């Protein structure tokens, strides 16, 4: 059963995840038809509260909400009262007073979504759209959806599937959410990165760690490339971009080494030429664009499950 | 608890409905059958099989109406069920909706909305195994297996062999 908020993959058990993926799949079949718009969330207000730059996540949530007929308010920190020094609390209370039913929050501080959900400032459902280097649960869900779409044998679990997550694991909330979700679904996960970009706690994650991309590649059904997050790097984590690219970048040579039938994923935005070469990004193995369209369906499923039913208080009485 | 239709009755009712569908539409050439999951979908499969036997095979699919319900906010979210629209679509077709029990009519209203989103059929007809009355909307069925007058405190339970192991319709008192 779905909770009030979606803050972390840990909020979901395996059955919740499968149910979200199934719902997204049905929504996909419906929007393949003539109509892309469903009346389900008519009259509900969803706020995109983005304190950090984002294009695809915000647009993806916005189009998911609009396809379910919800009203969408976009609120970005730039050009708002936040730049005048308004606190998260005041912003939240303002949104509450405006009657927001759900708040989708992205923030550069880890734990911001949790803070908003626990504070009592707001009664809306809170969806974490990326908080610092902590989590980005809807990205992990859409990645799982994309994997399932490409490996139809693994509909009800990823036992026997091997996923490599490559690159800047240290700064990546996408990697964190994906590790949690992939383990929940039973996949084997290998982190591949220079030692400086593997977080200290990774040894407790029940994953394998490799410092050699070439050795790991022939085993991988799924190669998940991560963006090098220069904006979060205050120190140098590798000697030069060129050296990083040579050791951990996905180029045409490495693409041929991957297990046959495998796929290449990237959460975007891609640094072409750094972690992924242009020909790998545009190759047949690449499912980057599928990830984008699946993002809308998965987020529709999450919004439907959080907002589609009665408010929790009402359910208790019913 | 009282059984009102047994397996034989259900089989005969569906056979009669299939014949009525053919008669009213002068054949099956423009027909499309859509079942409303869960049990309506199984009934529509059976009706399609009978139509194939007595006339000719017809396009057949399922239509989930969950996202069009008007009582979404009164209940916990429900899982979505499969929607399968036949390849030829429903544009200009005579669509026969199939459901197990016709009660308030709200499911059918939602189904009409769902159909309107997909296309514009030439006509929409409704076949139900049981009509138990208590309509809340101006909706009626074109083909009825059995009219079962009920009181508001009773409920009608339809069991089908595909998922329930047995074919049976019964009235359950006290909800």
Short mmCIF file of C-alpha atoms in Angstrom, two decimals, chain A residues 41 89 92 130 172 181 184 197 205-206 270 284 287-288 301 311:
data_model
loop_
_atom_site.label_atom_id
_atom_site.label_comp_id
_atom_site.label_asym_id
_atom_site.label_seq_id
_atom_site.Cartn_x
_atom_site.Cartn_y
_atom_site.Cartn_z
CA UNK A 41 -6.60 14.41 -11.08
CA UNK A 89 9.09 27.21 6.05
CA UNK A 92 5.82 25.86 2.39
CA UNK A 130 16.26 14.99 -5.94
CA UNK A 172 24.98 10.81 -7.36
CA UNK A 181 15.73 -0.15 -5.86
CA UNK A 184 15.06 -4.52 -3.64
CA UNK A 197 34.29 8.58 -6.52
CA UNK A 205 25.33 -1.51 0.30
CA UNK A 206 25.57 -5.19 -0.62
CA UNK A 270 24.94 13.79 -20.77
CA UNK A 284 21.22 1.10 -30.77
CA UNK A 287 17.89 3.63 -24.29
CA UNK A 288 18.35 7.22 -23.15
CA UNK A 301 1.85 6.33 -11.89
CA UNK A 311 -6.90 11.56 1.38
#
